[in-house]
Amino acid sequence: MTHVTVPARGAWSAVVRTRETLTVTDLHGNQAVDFLVYDAGDTAVRYSAPDTVQAQGGIFLTTGSVLMSNEHTPLMTVTADEVGRHDTVGGACSKESNTLRYGHHTWSQHACVENFLAEGARYGLGKRDLVSNINWYMNVPVEKDGTLGIVDGISAPGLRLTLRAERDVIVLVSNCPQINNPCNGFEPTAVAMTIGAPA
């Protein structure tokens, strides 16, 4: 078993082997965890939000949800979830989106895109390899008119979710550094990543 605490605003990555589990623990509560997954044998095969949403018949992920690739093949499956709803549409914060949403004074703030690029470089991945991501623990309600909100999270300290790898995968994580909206309660905190042996 491998257990790592990812500090507030930090990045993390790993190869998770077929049938191994990855447990994400929200140590302090209300912390968004941005997440991407790639086939370790062919990184051109990667998480696809449209394929995943279509396969689930909905935009929120929970126990039983299958993370689908752009080839409509399974990458990982959510096998346990103590929160009940996770976001597929809110995207990752970036210097550009921060500036657009919150003003030019936010330009220098660290963002998830930078975390993804730093970790992805370890596997030969670059900006063109970044796709729409999952936001574990992030609360993004969709109104009847289609507008998205980013509101206080529904997680709590110690709540976990577990995924099973359906093939060897590369996982990239940005422990979201956002401080301009409530996705992290305006104060990013640490999370834990635990890779477990096949069941």
mmCIF file of C-alpha atoms in Angstrom:
data_model
loop_
_atom_site.group_PDB
_atom_site.id
_atom_site.type_symbol
_atom_site.label_atom_id
_atom_site.label_comp_id
_atom_site.label_asym_id
_atom_site.label_seq_id
_atom_site.Cartn_x
_atom_site.Cartn_y
_atom_site.Cartn_z
ATOM 1 C CA MET A 1 0.000 0.000 0.000
ATOM 2 C CA THR A 2 1.147 3.534 -0.807
ATOM 3 C CA HIS A 3 -0.171 6.450 1.242
ATOM 4 C CA VAL A 4 0.680 10.078 0.465
ATOM 5 C CA THR A 5 -0.577 13.346 1.939
ATOM 6 C CA VAL A 6 -0.863 15.968 -0.790
ATOM 7 C CA PRO A 7 -0.397 19.428 0.737
ATOM 8 C CA ALA A 8 -2.751 22.330 0.158
ATOM 9 C CA ARG A 9 -2.333 23.662 -3.415
ATOM 10 C CA GLY A 10 -0.042 20.719 -4.255
ATOM 11 C CA ALA A 11 0.108 18.285 -7.169
ATOM 12 C CA TRP A 12 0.436 14.499 -7.226
ATOM 13 C CA SER A 13 0.551 11.715 -9.774
ATOM 14 C CA ALA A 14 0.995 7.962 -9.917
ATOM 15 C CA VAL A 15 0.586 4.888 -12.057
ATOM 16 C CA VAL A 16 -2.262 2.779 -10.682
ATOM 17 C CA ARG A 17 -2.133 -0.811 -11.920
ATOM 18 C CA THR A 18 -5.073 -2.879 -13.138
ATOM 19 C CA ARG A 19 -7.468 -3.771 -10.261
ATOM 20 C CA GLU A 20 -5.537 -1.676 -7.740
ATOM 21 C CA THR A 21 -7.595 0.863 -5.824
ATOM 22 C CA LEU A 22 -7.065 4.575 -5.302
ATOM 23 C CA THR A 23 -8.719 6.148 -2.272
ATOM 24 C CA VAL A 24 -9.000 9.946 -2.081
ATOM 25 C CA THR A 25 -9.595 11.316 1.434
ATOM 26 C CA ASP A 26 -10.795 14.867 2.080
ATOM 27 C CA LEU A 27 -8.830 15.302 5.311
ATOM 28 C CA HIS A 28 -10.278 18.633 6.478
ATOM 29 C CA GLY A 29 -13.479 18.882 4.416
ATOM 30 C CA ASN A 30 -14.612 21.157 1.583
ATOM 31 C CA GLN A 31 -11.517 20.639 -0.588
ATOM 32 C CA ALA A 32 -11.861 20.198 -4.354
ATOM 33 C CA VAL A 33 -9.538 17.634 -5.951
ATOM 34 C CA ASP A 34 -9.054 18.085 -9.708
ATOM 35 C CA PHE A 35 -8.394 14.762 -11.422
ATOM 36 C CA LEU A 36 -7.287 13.432 -14.824
ATOM 37 C CA VAL A 37 -6.643 9.836 -15.886
ATOM 38 C CA TYR A 38 -4.830 8.359 -18.899
ATOM 39 C CA ASP A 39 -4.207 4.836 -20.195
ATOM 40 C CA ALA A 40 -0.635 4.162 -19.040
ATOM 41 C CA GLY A 41 0.114 2.161 -22.179
ATOM 42 C CA ASP A 42 -1.218 4.769 -24.602
ATOM 43 C CA THR A 43 -1.764 8.262 -23.216
ATOM 44 C CA ALA A 44 -3.733 9.236 -26.337
ATOM 45 C CA VAL A 45 -6.488 7.240 -24.618
ATOM 46 C CA ARG A 46 -7.619 9.483 -21.769
ATOM 47 C CA TYR A 47 -10.581 10.478 -19.638
ATOM 48 C CA SER A 48 -13.493 11.839 -21.633
ATOM 49 C CA ALA A 49 -16.139 13.899 -19.859
ATOM 50 C CA PRO A 50 -18.684 13.532 -22.725
ATOM 51 C CA ASP A 51 -18.262 9.738 -22.884
ATOM 52 C CA THR A 52 -18.485 9.468 -19.100
ATOM 53 C CA VAL A 53 -21.594 11.666 -18.833
ATOM 54 C CA GLN A 54 -23.266 9.756 -21.676
ATOM 55 C CA ALA A 55 -22.433 6.375 -20.136
ATOM 56 C CA GLN A 56 -23.741 7.401 -16.684
ATOM 57 C CA GLY A 57 -26.811 9.209 -18.004
ATOM 58 C CA GLY A 58 -25.979 12.198 -15.804
ATOM 59 C CA ILE A 59 -23.332 14.786 -14.998
ATOM 60 C CA PHE A 60 -22.574 13.819 -11.392
ATOM 61 C CA LEU A 61 -20.365 10.918 -10.313
ATOM 62 C CA THR A 62 -20.803 8.570 -7.350
ATOM 63 C CA THR A 63 -20.571 4.862 -6.448
ATOM 64 C CA GLY A 64 -20.837 2.758 -9.597
ATOM 65 C CA SER A 65 -19.818 5.540 -11.982
ATOM 66 C CA VAL A 66 -17.344 4.441 -14.644
ATOM 67 C CA LEU A 67 -14.733 6.901 -15.896
ATOM 68 C CA MET A 68 -14.781 6.392 -19.658
ATOM 69 C CA SER A 69 -12.054 7.144 -22.194
ATOM 70 C CA ASN A 70 -12.288 8.974 -25.497
ATOM 71 C CA GLU A 71 -12.515 5.486 -27.034
ATOM 72 C CA HIS A 72 -15.545 4.781 -24.827
ATOM 73 C CA THR A 73 -13.652 2.172 -22.818
ATOM 74 C CA PRO A 74 -13.513 2.048 -18.998
ATOM 75 C CA LEU A 75 -10.485 3.526 -17.219
ATOM 76 C CA MET A 76 -11.585 3.483 -13.558
ATOM 77 C CA THR A 77 -14.750 2.727 -11.585
ATOM 78 C CA VAL A 78 -15.950 4.473 -8.416
ATOM 79 C CA THR A 79 -16.432 1.565 -5.989
ATOM 80 C CA ALA A 80 -17.213 3.542 -2.822
ATOM 81 C CA ASP A 81 -18.233 7.134 -2.130
ATOM 82 C CA GLU A 82 -19.049 8.735 1.217
ATOM 83 C CA VAL A 83 -20.085 12.082 -0.314
ATOM 84 C CA GLY A 84 -22.562 11.098 -3.018
ATOM 85 C CA ARG A 85 -21.978 13.613 -5.803
ATOM 86 C CA HIS A 86 -18.919 14.865 -7.674
ATOM 87 C CA ASP A 87 -18.534 17.325 -10.548
ATOM 88 C CA THR A 88 -17.725 16.625 -14.212
ATOM 89 C CA VAL A 89 -18.380 20.053 -15.772
ATOM 90 C CA GLY A 90 -16.729 22.783 -13.664
ATOM 91 C CA GLY A 91 -13.271 22.392 -15.214
ATOM 92 C CA ALA A 92 -9.874 23.324 -13.822
ATOM 93 C CA CYS A 93 -8.905 26.799 -12.691
ATOM 94 C CA SER A 94 -6.148 28.539 -14.647
ATOM 95 C CA LYS A 95 -4.412 31.901 -14.605
ATOM 96 C CA GLU A 96 -6.571 32.891 -17.583
ATOM 97 C CA SER A 97 -9.899 31.870 -16.050
ATOM 98 C CA ASN A 98 -8.975 33.468 -12.725
ATOM 99 C CA THR A 99 -8.242 36.744 -14.498
ATOM 100 C CA LEU A 100 -11.492 36.600 -16.457
ATOM 101 C CA ARG A 101 -13.662 35.747 -13.449
ATOM 102 C CA TYR A 102 -11.962 37.548 -10.583
ATOM 103 C CA GLY A 103 -9.797 40.315 -12.033
ATOM 104 C CA HIS A 104 -6.267 40.905 -13.255
ATOM 105 C CA HIS A 105 -4.884 41.001 -9.710
ATOM 106 C CA THR A 106 -5.359 37.186 -9.559
ATOM 107 C CA TRP A 107 -3.017 36.536 -12.523
ATOM 108 C CA SER A 108 -0.069 35.478 -10.366
ATOM 109 C CA GLN A 109 -2.102 33.013 -8.301
ATOM 110 C CA HIS A 110 -1.188 29.347 -8.682
ATOM 111 C CA ALA A 111 -3.879 27.288 -10.439
ATOM 112 C CA CYS A 112 -4.811 23.694 -11.277
ATOM 113 C CA VAL A 113 -3.649 23.891 -14.892
ATOM 114 C CA GLU A 114 -0.103 24.611 -13.666
ATOM 115 C CA ASN A 115 -0.285 21.619 -11.317
ATOM 116 C CA PHE A 116 -1.481 19.350 -14.136
ATOM 117 C CA LEU A 117 1.274 20.563 -16.459
ATOM 118 C CA ALA A 118 3.980 20.016 -13.831
ATOM 119 C CA GLU A 119 2.860 16.454 -13.039
ATOM 120 C CA GLY A 120 1.991 15.570 -16.632
ATOM 121 C CA ALA A 121 5.491 16.507 -17.799
ATOM 122 C CA ARG A 122 6.808 13.523 -15.830
ATOM 123 C CA TYR A 123 4.955 11.274 -18.309
ATOM 124 C CA GLY A 124 5.598 13.256 -21.484
ATOM 125 C CA LEU A 125 2.229 15.018 -21.335
ATOM 126 C CA GLY A 126 1.845 18.674 -22.284
ATOM 127 C CA LYS A 127 -0.836 21.333 -22.581
ATOM 128 C CA ARG A 128 -2.434 19.661 -25.606
ATOM 129 C CA ASP A 129 -2.987 16.563 -23.468
ATOM 130 C CA LEU A 130 -5.100 18.374 -20.875
ATOM 131 C CA VAL A 131 -8.808 17.624 -21.242
ATOM 132 C CA SER A 132 -11.915 18.436 -19.221
ATOM 133 C CA ASN A 133 -11.336 17.027 -15.759
ATOM 134 C CA ILE A 134 -13.248 15.619 -12.806
ATOM 135 C CA ASN A 135 -13.548 17.694 -9.627
ATOM 136 C CA TRP A 136 -13.904 15.313 -6.704
ATOM 137 C CA TYR A 137 -15.810 16.886 -3.775
ATOM 138 C CA MET A 138 -16.643 20.048 -5.737
ATOM 139 C CA ASN A 139 -20.277 21.170 -5.580
ATOM 140 C CA VAL A 140 -21.386 22.543 -8.960
ATOM 141 C CA PRO A 141 -25.184 22.648 -9.143
ATOM 142 C CA VAL A 142 -26.805 23.182 -12.530
ATOM 143 C CA GLU A 143 -29.843 25.466 -12.587
ATOM 144 C CA LYS A 144 -32.905 24.865 -14.774
ATOM 145 C CA ASP A 145 -31.685 27.503 -17.233
ATOM 146 C CA GLY A 146 -28.340 25.688 -17.595
ATOM 147 C CA THR A 147 -26.243 28.074 -15.488
ATOM 148 C CA LEU A 148 -23.551 26.540 -13.306
ATOM 149 C CA GLY A 149 -22.790 27.571 -9.761
ATOM 150 C CA ILE A 150 -19.720 26.912 -7.626
ATOM 151 C CA VAL A 151 -20.974 26.769 -4.065
ATOM 152 C CA ASP A 152 -20.015 25.437 -0.652
ATOM 153 C CA GLY A 153 -18.980 21.797 -0.763
ATOM 154 C CA ILE A 154 -21.019 18.920 0.613
ATOM 155 C CA SER A 155 -18.003 17.008 1.899
ATOM 156 C CA ALA A 156 -16.757 16.880 5.492
ATOM 157 C CA PRO A 157 -13.468 16.022 7.228
ATOM 158 C CA GLY A 158 -12.372 12.447 6.619
ATOM 159 C CA LEU A 159 -14.852 11.566 3.881
ATOM 160 C CA ARG A 160 -13.470 9.262 1.193
ATOM 161 C CA LEU A 161 -14.067 7.897 -2.256
ATOM 162 C CA THR A 162 -12.413 4.849 -3.802
ATOM 163 C CA LEU A 163 -11.734 4.033 -7.445
ATOM 164 C CA ARG A 164 -10.657 0.760 -9.014
ATOM 165 C CA ALA A 165 -8.354 0.833 -12.045
ATOM 166 C CA GLU A 166 -9.801 -1.127 -14.964
ATOM 167 C CA ARG A 167 -6.403 -1.060 -16.732
ATOM 168 C CA ASP A 168 -2.984 0.392 -15.922
ATOM 169 C CA VAL A 169 -3.594 4.141 -15.687
ATOM 170 C CA ILE A 170 -1.711 7.360 -15.011
ATOM 171 C CA VAL A 171 -3.543 9.593 -12.548
ATOM 172 C CA LEU A 172 -2.841 13.326 -12.301
ATOM 173 C CA VAL A 173 -4.157 15.275 -9.318
ATOM 174 C CA SER A 174 -4.256 18.977 -8.539
ATOM 175 C CA ASN A 175 -5.221 19.640 -4.945
ATOM 176 C CA CYS A 176 -7.039 22.782 -6.020
ATOM 177 C CA PRO A 177 -5.392 26.070 -4.939
ATOM 178 C CA GLN A 178 -8.445 28.224 -5.751
ATOM 179 C CA ILE A 179 -9.126 30.946 -3.131
ATOM 180 C CA ASN A 180 -11.579 33.148 -5.070
ATOM 181 C CA ASN A 181 -14.685 30.945 -4.877
ATOM 182 C CA PRO A 182 -16.142 28.570 -2.249
ATOM 183 C CA CYS A 183 -14.922 25.305 -3.829
ATOM 184 C CA ASN A 184 -12.235 25.034 -1.115
ATOM 185 C CA GLY A 185 -13.999 27.107 1.526
ATOM 186 C CA PHE A 186 -11.600 29.933 0.503
ATOM 187 C CA GLU A 187 -8.797 28.075 2.322
ATOM 188 C CA PRO A 188 -7.188 25.109 0.498
ATOM 189 C CA THR A 189 -6.272 22.140 2.705
ATOM 190 C CA ALA A 190 -4.431 18.824 2.401
ATOM 191 C CA VAL A 191 -5.892 15.589 1.044
ATOM 192 C CA ALA A 192 -4.643 11.999 1.135
ATOM 193 C CA MET A 193 -4.088 9.520 -1.706
ATOM 194 C CA THR A 194 -3.877 5.812 -0.928
ATOM 195 C CA ILE A 195 -3.113 3.134 -3.511
ATOM 196 C CA GLY A 196 -4.225 -0.306 -2.387
ATOM 197 C CA ALA A 197 -3.502 -3.800 -3.677
ATOM 198 C CA PRO A 198 -6.022 -5.527 -5.955
ATOM 199 C CA ALA A 199 -9.038 -6.815 -4.048
#
